[in-house]
Amino acid sequence: MTDLNTLESDVLAQVAGAADLQALDAVRVAAVGKTGSISGLLKTLGAMSPEERKDRGAAINALRDKVATAIADKKAGLEAAELDARLASETLDLSLPAPHRRKGSVHPTMQTMDEMIAIFAEMGFAVAEGPDIEDDFHNFTALNFPEKHPAREMHDTFFFNTAKNEDGSSGERMLLRTHTSPVQVRTMVSQKPPIRIIAPGRTYRVDNDATHTPVFHQVEGLVIDKGIHMGHLKWTLETFLARFFETDAVTTQFRPHHFPFTEPSAEMDVQCDRSGGEIKIGQGTSWLEILGCGMVHPNVLRACGIDPDEYQGFAFGMGVDRLGMLKYGMPDLRDMWSSDVRWLSHYGFSAFAAPNAASGLS
């Protein structure tokens, strides 16, 4: 029969001599694990008489409890020593500056668009939106584009493959909208005059150079009511330009032009100074074409279900990206799509400085 005193002395000596947590766990398994020495003694109790089992069982259980307590105390001491060692070796200098966190910013295009929306909202215009993928009627036919107009060709417009109907016949050929004018059409079809809206959004054309990209942004405007004339159009645009460029010294001129959807049509020029390699609005003697506009063509009104003998209106359209370039001195439109963090951090705007009429625009 195993001498419990001797077993106790051996196990406690092994517990005391454990150098780390791994060695201590090995002692625990060898003593009180499933096949451990003390666990093995408990299994022999079944073969003993009741009297022997009573005395022997109490002694073995007392030994097991004593060993378990010694192991727990030793484990606590080893864990504390290990923590002290880590604290001594893994130091953190709280006086060092925190790692730099890159801050995001509002893209100049979105900033410019928000500024334009804020100005027109102050003038009583509502914002209207429409899909980027359009059909021929809303993008061309309703806007008085002739059937053979160059804008309907592949070299100017992104067309999708012709869809197939369920019966196998050719369906309608969709396209990426070439302007936000389809939003004007959808508004005139769905609303009765008076109408006063702007239509900001992305547009798509087959074009790419320093001042053009295949994807760009427009803000178009539409006013339909009784008695509307070119004087209303000129005042609206001059007021917008003065607010946008934040100067009262804005001088403009209309030049006759042709757009299928307006008659008469005009391009608006703004007086500027081109000297010094920088364009300054409201100064100098040069002129810069800045937008297209005109009175809504009677055919467009008829296509949208509006009587041109009762209602008249004007429309205009301008490039958001181009106006942003002029206002903030960005030389190349393609930089706006380069995803260069350095460029974005230089030209970007704070998200906490949303443009509005009260606190300012830029």
GROMACS .gro file of C-alpha atoms in nm:
model
  362
    1MET     CA    1   0.000   0.000   0.000
    2THR     CA    2   0.130   0.342  -0.098
    3ASP     CA    3   0.264   0.560   0.185
    4LEU     CA    4   0.053   0.877   0.166
    5ASN     CA    5   0.306   1.083   0.361
    6THR     CA    6   0.583   0.993   0.119
    7LEU     CA    7   0.355   1.062  -0.183
    8GLU     CA    8   0.256   1.396  -0.034
    9SER     CA    9   0.618   1.499   0.021
   10ASP     CA   10   0.713   1.399  -0.338
   11VAL     CA   11   0.422   1.579  -0.504
   12LEU     CA   12   0.457   1.896  -0.297
   13ALA     CA   13   0.829   1.901  -0.372
   14GLN     CA   14   0.754   1.875  -0.746
   15VAL     CA   15   0.499   2.157  -0.719
   16ALA     CA   16   0.746   2.380  -0.539
   17GLY     CA   17   1.019   2.301  -0.790
   18ALA     CA   18   0.808   2.379  -1.103
   19ALA     CA   19   0.991   2.651  -1.293
   20ASP     CA   20   0.703   2.766  -1.516
   21LEU     CA   21   0.335   2.713  -1.584
   22GLN     CA   22   0.401   2.434  -1.832
   23ALA     CA   23   0.605   2.234  -1.578
   24LEU     CA   24   0.342   2.296  -1.310
   25ASP     CA   25   0.068   2.164  -1.536
   26ALA     CA   26   0.271   1.847  -1.594
   27VAL     CA   27   0.290   1.794  -1.215
   28ARG     CA   28  -0.086   1.849  -1.188
   29VAL     CA   29  -0.162   1.590  -1.455
   30ALA     CA   30   0.078   1.337  -1.297
   31ALA     CA   31  -0.083   1.379  -0.954
   32VAL     CA   32  -0.454   1.451  -0.992
   33GLY     CA   33  -0.516   1.390  -1.360
   34LYS     CA   34  -0.727   1.097  -1.482
   35THR     CA   35  -0.433   0.860  -1.463
   36GLY     CA   36  -0.248   1.050  -1.189
   37SER     CA   37  -0.100   0.890  -0.879
   38ILE     CA   38  -0.357   1.032  -0.636
   39SER     CA   39  -0.647   0.963  -0.874
   40GLY     CA   40  -0.524   0.603  -0.896
   41LEU     CA   41  -0.544   0.567  -0.518
   42LEU     CA   42  -0.907   0.677  -0.521
   43LYS     CA   43  -0.987   0.396  -0.765
   44THR     CA   44  -0.862   0.134  -0.515
   45LEU     CA   45  -1.124   0.228  -0.257
   46GLY     CA   46  -1.385   0.002  -0.417
   47ALA     CA   47  -1.198  -0.314  -0.322
   48MET     CA   48  -1.170  -0.223   0.048
   49SER     CA   49  -1.401  -0.304   0.337
   50PRO     CA   50  -1.632  -0.024   0.457
   51GLU     CA   51  -1.417   0.051   0.760
   52GLU     CA   52  -1.095   0.066   0.559
   53ARG     CA   53  -1.264   0.269   0.283
   54LYS     CA   54  -1.382   0.528   0.537
   55ASP     CA   55  -1.042   0.593   0.685
   56ARG     CA   56  -0.838   0.553   0.368
   57GLY     CA   57  -1.079   0.760   0.155
   58ALA     CA   58  -1.069   1.054   0.395
   59ALA     CA   59  -0.689   1.053   0.393
   60ILE     CA   60  -0.665   1.033   0.013
   61ASN     CA   61  -0.921   1.315  -0.037
   62ALA     CA   62  -0.735   1.531   0.215
   63LEU     CA   63  -0.412   1.468   0.020
   64ARG     CA   64  -0.580   1.557  -0.307
   65ASP     CA   65  -0.719   1.883  -0.165
   66LYS     CA   66  -0.382   1.976  -0.019
   67VAL     CA   67  -0.207   1.915  -0.352
   68ALA     CA   68  -0.474   2.109  -0.542
   69THR     CA   69  -0.432   2.407  -0.307
   70ALA     CA   70  -0.054   2.396  -0.345
   71ILE     CA   71  -0.084   2.386  -0.725
   72ALA     CA   72  -0.326   2.684  -0.726
   73ASP     CA   73  -0.095   2.889  -0.502
   74LYS     CA   74   0.208   2.804  -0.715
   75LYS     CA   75   0.019   2.891  -1.035
   76ALA     CA   76  -0.078   3.233  -0.897
   77GLY     CA   77   0.284   3.300  -0.803
   78LEU     CA   78   0.414   3.197  -1.147
   79GLU     CA   79   0.152   3.410  -1.328
   80ALA     CA   80   0.241   3.714  -1.117
   81ALA     CA   81   0.610   3.662  -1.187
   82GLU     CA   82   0.539   3.626  -1.559
   83LEU     CA   83   0.335   3.949  -1.558
   84ASP     CA   84   0.613   4.134  -1.376
   85ALA     CA   85   0.863   4.013  -1.636
   86ARG     CA   86   0.638   4.130  -1.923
   87LEU     CA   87   0.582   4.469  -1.763
   88ALA     CA   88   0.958   4.510  -1.721
   89SER     CA   89   1.035   4.418  -2.082
   90GLU     CA   90   0.731   4.553  -2.274
   91THR     CA   91   0.742   4.924  -2.198
   92LEU     CA   92   0.524   5.190  -2.364
   93ASP     CA   93   0.643   5.548  -2.384
   94LEU     CA   94   0.327   5.753  -2.333
   95SER     CA   95   0.514   6.074  -2.417
   96LEU     CA   96   0.549   5.968  -2.784
   97PRO     CA   97   0.302   6.130  -3.029
   98ALA     CA   98   0.015   5.910  -3.147
   99PRO     CA   99   0.038   5.759  -3.497
  100HIS     CA  100  -0.086   5.995  -3.768
  101ARG     CA  101  -0.443   5.927  -3.872
  102ARG     CA  102  -0.524   6.023  -4.228
  103LYS     CA  103  -0.828   6.250  -4.247
  104GLY     CA  104  -1.077   6.227  -4.530
  105SER     CA  105  -1.210   6.528  -4.718
  106VAL     CA  106  -1.493   6.625  -4.949
  107HIS     CA  107  -1.398   6.590  -5.316
  108PRO     CA  108  -1.382   6.926  -5.501
  109THR     CA  109  -1.647   6.808  -5.747
  110MET     CA  110  -1.893   6.728  -5.469
  111GLN     CA  111  -1.807   7.054  -5.292
  112THR     CA  112  -1.872   7.251  -5.612
  113MET     CA  113  -2.200   7.069  -5.672
  114ASP     CA  114  -2.312   7.137  -5.315
  115GLU     CA  115  -2.228   7.504  -5.359
  116MET     CA  116  -2.432   7.522  -5.680
  117ILE     CA  117  -2.728   7.346  -5.518
  118ALA     CA  118  -2.713   7.582  -5.220
  119ILE     CA  119  -2.723   7.888  -5.448
  120PHE     CA  120  -3.011   7.765  -5.663
  121ALA     CA  121  -3.203   7.648  -5.356
  122GLU     CA  122  -3.174   8.003  -5.224
  123MET     CA  123  -3.329   8.115  -5.554
  124GLY     CA  124  -3.625   7.881  -5.514
  125PHE     CA  125  -3.514   7.583  -5.728
  126ALA     CA  126  -3.592   7.225  -5.625
  127VAL     CA  127  -3.351   6.936  -5.692
  128ALA     CA  128  -3.470   6.664  -5.933
  129GLU     CA  129  -3.293   6.334  -6.006
  130GLY     CA  130  -3.315   6.056  -6.262
  131PRO     CA  131  -3.147   5.731  -6.372
  132ASP     CA  132  -2.797   5.720  -6.523
  133ILE     CA  133  -2.912   5.455  -6.775
  134GLU     CA  134  -3.164   5.610  -7.012
  135ASP     CA  135  -3.371   5.525  -7.318
  136ASP     CA  136  -3.372   5.700  -7.654
  137PHE     CA  137  -3.694   5.890  -7.592
  138HIS     CA  138  -3.585   6.070  -7.275
  139ASN     CA  139  -3.224   6.130  -7.387
  140PHE     CA  140  -3.280   6.226  -7.752
  141THR     CA  141  -3.629   6.210  -7.906
  142ALA     CA  142  -3.816   6.420  -7.649
  143LEU     CA  143  -3.534   6.676  -7.662
  144ASN     CA  144  -3.582   6.738  -8.037
  145PHE     CA  145  -3.265   6.559  -8.153
  146PRO     CA  146  -3.299   6.473  -8.524
  147GLU     CA  147  -3.273   6.106  -8.612
  148LYS     CA  148  -2.928   6.145  -8.776
  149HIS     CA  149  -2.784   6.384  -8.515
  150PRO     CA  150  -2.413   6.311  -8.440
  151ALA     CA  151  -2.490   6.270  -8.068
  152ARG     CA  152  -2.677   5.951  -8.156
  153GLU     CA  153  -2.360   5.794  -8.297
  154MET     CA  154  -2.121   5.555  -8.120
  155HIS     CA  155  -1.832   5.803  -8.131
  156ASP     CA  156  -2.017   6.040  -7.896
  157THR     CA  157  -2.244   5.820  -7.680
  158PHE     CA  158  -2.199   5.504  -7.473
  159PHE     CA  159  -2.465   5.262  -7.600
  160PHE     CA  160  -2.549   4.924  -7.448
  161ASN     CA  161  -2.604   4.614  -7.660
  162THR     CA  162  -2.960   4.585  -7.787
  163ALA     CA  163  -3.170   4.383  -7.544
  164LYS     CA  164  -3.382   4.087  -7.654
  165ASN     CA  165  -3.751   4.064  -7.579
  166GLU     CA  166  -3.909   3.745  -7.446
  167ASP     CA  167  -4.027   3.656  -7.799
  168GLY     CA  168  -3.670   3.687  -7.931
  169SER     CA  169  -3.723   4.020  -8.110
  170SER     CA  170  -3.488   4.312  -8.064
  171GLY     CA  171  -3.577   4.535  -7.771
  172GLU     CA  172  -3.490   4.893  -7.692
  173ARG     CA  173  -3.127   5.005  -7.704
  174MET     CA  174  -3.034   5.172  -7.374
  175LEU     CA  175  -2.749   5.416  -7.319
  176LEU     CA  176  -2.559   5.608  -7.052
  177ARG     CA  177  -2.717   5.953  -7.040
  178THR     CA  178  -2.514   6.217  -7.223
  179HIS     CA  179  -2.661   6.503  -7.014
  180THR     CA  180  -2.902   6.546  -6.725
  181SER     CA  181  -3.166   6.684  -6.963
  182PRO     CA  182  -3.365   6.356  -6.941
  183VAL     CA  183  -3.440   6.458  -6.582
  184GLN     CA  184  -3.602   6.774  -6.721
  185VAL     CA  185  -3.812   6.560  -6.955
  186ARG     CA  186  -3.922   6.328  -6.676
  187THR     CA  187  -4.014   6.628  -6.461
  188MET     CA  188  -4.221   6.793  -6.735
  189VAL     CA  189  -4.401   6.465  -6.808
  190SER     CA  190  -4.482   6.397  -6.442
  191GLN     CA  191  -4.550   6.753  -6.313
  192LYS     CA  192  -4.772   7.036  -6.422
  193PRO     CA  193  -4.629   7.388  -6.455
  194PRO     CA  194  -4.509   7.601  -6.289
  195ILE     CA  195  -4.178   7.411  -6.273
  196ARG     CA  196  -3.849   7.535  -6.129
  197ILE     CA  197  -3.587   7.264  -6.087
  198ILE     CA  198  -3.216   7.189  -6.119
  199ALA     CA  199  -3.089   6.846  -6.219
  200PRO     CA  200  -2.739   6.768  -6.084
  201GLY     CA  201  -2.567   6.438  -6.159
  202ARG     CA  202  -2.319   6.228  -6.355
  203THR     CA  203  -2.317   6.221  -6.734
  204TYR     CA  204  -2.120   6.015  -6.986
  205ARG     CA  205  -1.966   6.092  -7.326
  206VAL     CA  206  -1.688   5.945  -7.538
  207ASP     CA  207  -1.430   6.217  -7.467
  208ASN     CA  208  -1.099   6.242  -7.280
  209ASP     CA  209  -0.841   6.522  -7.259
  210ALA     CA  210  -0.718   6.787  -7.014
  211THR     CA  211  -1.062   6.951  -6.995
  212HIS     CA  212  -1.288   6.652  -7.076
  213THR     CA  213  -1.342   6.308  -6.921
  214PRO     CA  214  -1.571   6.017  -7.021
  215VAL     CA  215  -1.756   6.068  -6.690
  216PHE     CA  216  -1.833   6.420  -6.576
  217HIS     CA  217  -2.093   6.610  -6.376
  218GLN     CA  218  -2.358   6.860  -6.482
  219VAL     CA  219  -2.612   7.085  -6.320
  220GLU     CA  220  -2.897   7.171  -6.553
  221GLY     CA  221  -3.183   7.405  -6.474
  222LEU     CA  222  -3.539   7.432  -6.600
  223VAL     CA  223  -3.810   7.693  -6.545
  224ILE     CA  224  -4.155   7.652  -6.702
  225ASP     CA  225  -4.433   7.905  -6.639
  226LYS     CA  226  -4.646   8.166  -6.811
  227GLY     CA  227  -4.472   8.476  -6.938
  228ILE     CA  228  -4.112   8.348  -6.905
  229HIS     CA  229  -3.858   8.524  -7.130
  230MET     CA  230  -3.483   8.561  -7.190
  231GLY     CA  231  -3.455   8.841  -6.934
  232HIS     CA  232  -3.548   8.597  -6.659
  233LEU     CA  233  -3.285   8.356  -6.788
  234LYS     CA  234  -3.009   8.620  -6.797
  235TRP     CA  235  -3.089   8.747  -6.445
  236THR     CA  236  -3.091   8.393  -6.305
  237LEU     CA  237  -2.753   8.304  -6.454
  238GLU     CA  238  -2.584   8.633  -6.366
  239THR     CA  239  -2.710   8.607  -6.010
  240PHE     CA  240  -2.581   8.252  -5.986
  241LEU     CA  241  -2.235   8.338  -6.124
  242ALA     CA  242  -2.197   8.637  -5.890
  243ARG     CA  243  -2.283   8.418  -5.589
  244PHE     CA  244  -2.071   8.123  -5.706
  245PHE     CA  245  -1.755   8.323  -5.778
  246GLU     CA  246  -1.829   8.544  -5.477
  247THR     CA  247  -1.789   8.874  -5.660
  248ASP     CA  248  -2.031   9.143  -5.772
  249ALA     CA  249  -1.808   9.233  -6.068
  250VAL     CA  250  -1.946   8.963  -6.298
  251THR     CA  251  -1.999   9.078  -6.657
  252THR     CA  252  -2.159   8.837  -6.904
  253GLN     CA  253  -2.267   8.824  -7.265
  254PHE     CA  254  -2.490   8.594  -7.472
  255ARG     CA  255  -2.361   8.459  -7.805
  256PRO     CA  256  -2.608   8.298  -8.046
  257HIS     CA  257  -2.567   7.923  -8.062
  258HIS     CA  258  -2.764   7.612  -8.160
  259PHE     CA  259  -2.901   7.344  -7.930
  260PRO     CA  260  -3.176   7.110  -8.055
  261PHE     CA  261  -3.377   7.152  -7.735
  262THR     CA  262  -3.380   7.534  -7.707
  263GLU     CA  263  -3.484   7.816  -7.943
  264PRO     CA  264  -3.339   8.074  -7.931
  265SER     CA  265  -3.019   7.924  -7.793
  266ALA     CA  266  -2.711   8.094  -7.656
  267GLU     CA  267  -2.375   8.035  -7.497
  268MET     CA  268  -2.298   8.260  -7.203
  269ASP     CA  269  -1.950   8.411  -7.175
  270VAL     CA  270  -1.810   8.566  -6.860
  271GLN     CA  271  -1.548   8.841  -6.856
  272CYS     CA  272  -1.216   8.731  -6.708
  273ASP     CA  273  -0.844   8.796  -6.684
  274ARG     CA  274  -0.621   8.530  -6.843
  275SER     CA  275  -0.285   8.691  -6.768
  276GLY     CA  276  -0.034   8.521  -6.537
  277GLY     CA  277  -0.142   8.171  -6.631
  278GLU     CA  278  -0.453   8.191  -6.412
  279ILE     CA  279  -0.812   8.270  -6.501
  280LYS     CA  280  -0.970   8.532  -6.274
  281ILE     CA  281  -1.344   8.588  -6.305
  282GLY     CA  282  -1.471   8.947  -6.277
  283GLN     CA  283  -1.146   9.103  -6.399
  284GLY     CA  284  -0.966   9.178  -6.725
  285THR     CA  285  -1.096   9.211  -7.080
  286SER     CA  286  -1.102   8.849  -7.201
  287TRP     CA  287  -1.412   8.635  -7.240
  288LEU     CA  288  -1.465   8.272  -7.139
  289GLU     CA  289  -1.753   8.050  -7.248
  290ILE     CA  290  -1.902   7.909  -6.929
  291LEU     CA  291  -2.241   7.747  -7.005
  292GLY     CA  292  -2.514   7.688  -7.260
  293CYS     CA  293  -2.875   7.801  -7.231
  294GLY     CA  294  -3.187   7.911  -7.414
  295MET     CA  295  -3.564   7.912  -7.426
  296VAL     CA  296  -3.716   7.564  -7.421
  297HIS     CA  297  -3.805   7.458  -7.776
  298PRO     CA  298  -4.181   7.427  -7.843
  299ASN     CA  299  -4.123   7.072  -7.974
  300VAL     CA  300  -3.979   6.972  -7.637
  301LEU     CA  301  -4.281   7.116  -7.456
  302ARG     CA  302  -4.519   6.931  -7.690
  303ALA     CA  303  -4.330   6.601  -7.646
  304CYS     CA  304  -4.378   6.638  -7.269
  305GLY     CA  305  -4.747   6.720  -7.292
  306ILE     CA  306  -4.718   7.098  -7.228
  307ASP     CA  307  -4.892   7.353  -7.452
  308PRO     CA  308  -4.622   7.592  -7.585
  309ASP     CA  309  -4.890   7.852  -7.663
  310GLU     CA  310  -4.972   7.874  -7.292
  311TYR     CA  311  -4.638   7.806  -7.124
  312GLN     CA  312  -4.282   7.912  -7.199
  313GLY     CA  313  -3.962   7.833  -7.020
  314PHE     CA  314  -3.586   7.847  -7.019
  315ALA     CA  315  -3.318   7.585  -6.959
  316PHE     CA  316  -2.946   7.594  -6.896
  317GLY     CA  317  -2.663   7.350  -6.833
  318MET     CA  318  -2.312   7.382  -6.695
  319GLY     CA  319  -2.027   7.148  -6.605
  320VAL     CA  320  -1.970   7.107  -6.233
  321ASP     CA  321  -1.611   6.987  -6.271
  322ARG     CA  322  -1.521   7.276  -6.503
  323LEU     CA  323  -1.667   7.540  -6.272
  324GLY     CA  324  -1.474   7.385  -5.984
  325MET     CA  325  -1.154   7.407  -6.189
  326LEU     CA  326  -1.216   7.776  -6.261
  327LYS     CA  327  -1.301   7.869  -5.903
  328TYR     CA  328  -1.028   7.674  -5.724
  329GLY     CA  329  -0.746   7.691  -5.983
  330MET     CA  330  -0.720   7.324  -6.080
  331PRO     CA  331  -0.534   7.298  -6.412
  332ASP     CA  332  -0.624   6.946  -6.533
  333LEU     CA  333  -0.966   6.782  -6.513
  334ARG     CA  334  -0.814   6.433  -6.521
  335ASP     CA  335  -0.658   6.486  -6.178
  336MET     CA  336  -1.007   6.470  -6.030
  337TRP     CA  337  -1.024   6.101  -6.123
  338SER     CA  338  -0.665   6.003  -6.037
  339SER     CA  339  -0.737   5.901  -5.674
  340ASP     CA  340  -0.412   6.069  -5.572
  341VAL     CA  341  -0.432   6.121  -5.195
  342ARG     CA  342  -0.187   6.411  -5.214
  343TRP     CA  343  -0.407   6.593  -5.466
  344LEU     CA  344  -0.720   6.519  -5.263
  345SER     CA  345  -0.565   6.643  -4.940
  346HIS     CA  346  -0.459   6.966  -5.114
  347TYR     CA  347  -0.788   7.045  -5.291
  348GLY     CA  348  -1.029   6.862  -5.058
  349PHE     CA  349  -1.276   7.035  -4.826
  350SER     CA  350  -1.374   6.972  -4.467
  351ALA     CA  351  -1.689   6.765  -4.423
  352PHE     CA  352  -1.787   6.999  -4.138
  353ALA     CA  353  -1.800   7.304  -4.367
  354ALA     CA  354  -2.104   7.225  -4.583
  355PRO     CA  355  -2.185   7.520  -4.811
  356ASN     CA  356  -2.495   7.717  -4.729
  357ALA     CA  357  -2.626   8.068  -4.772
  358ALA     CA  358  -2.582   8.156  -4.404
  359SER     CA  359  -2.223   8.056  -4.327
  360GLY     CA  360  -2.080   8.089  -4.680
  361LEU     CA  361  -2.001   7.873  -4.977
  362SER     CA  362  -1.632   7.797  -5.024
   0.00000   0.00000   0.00000
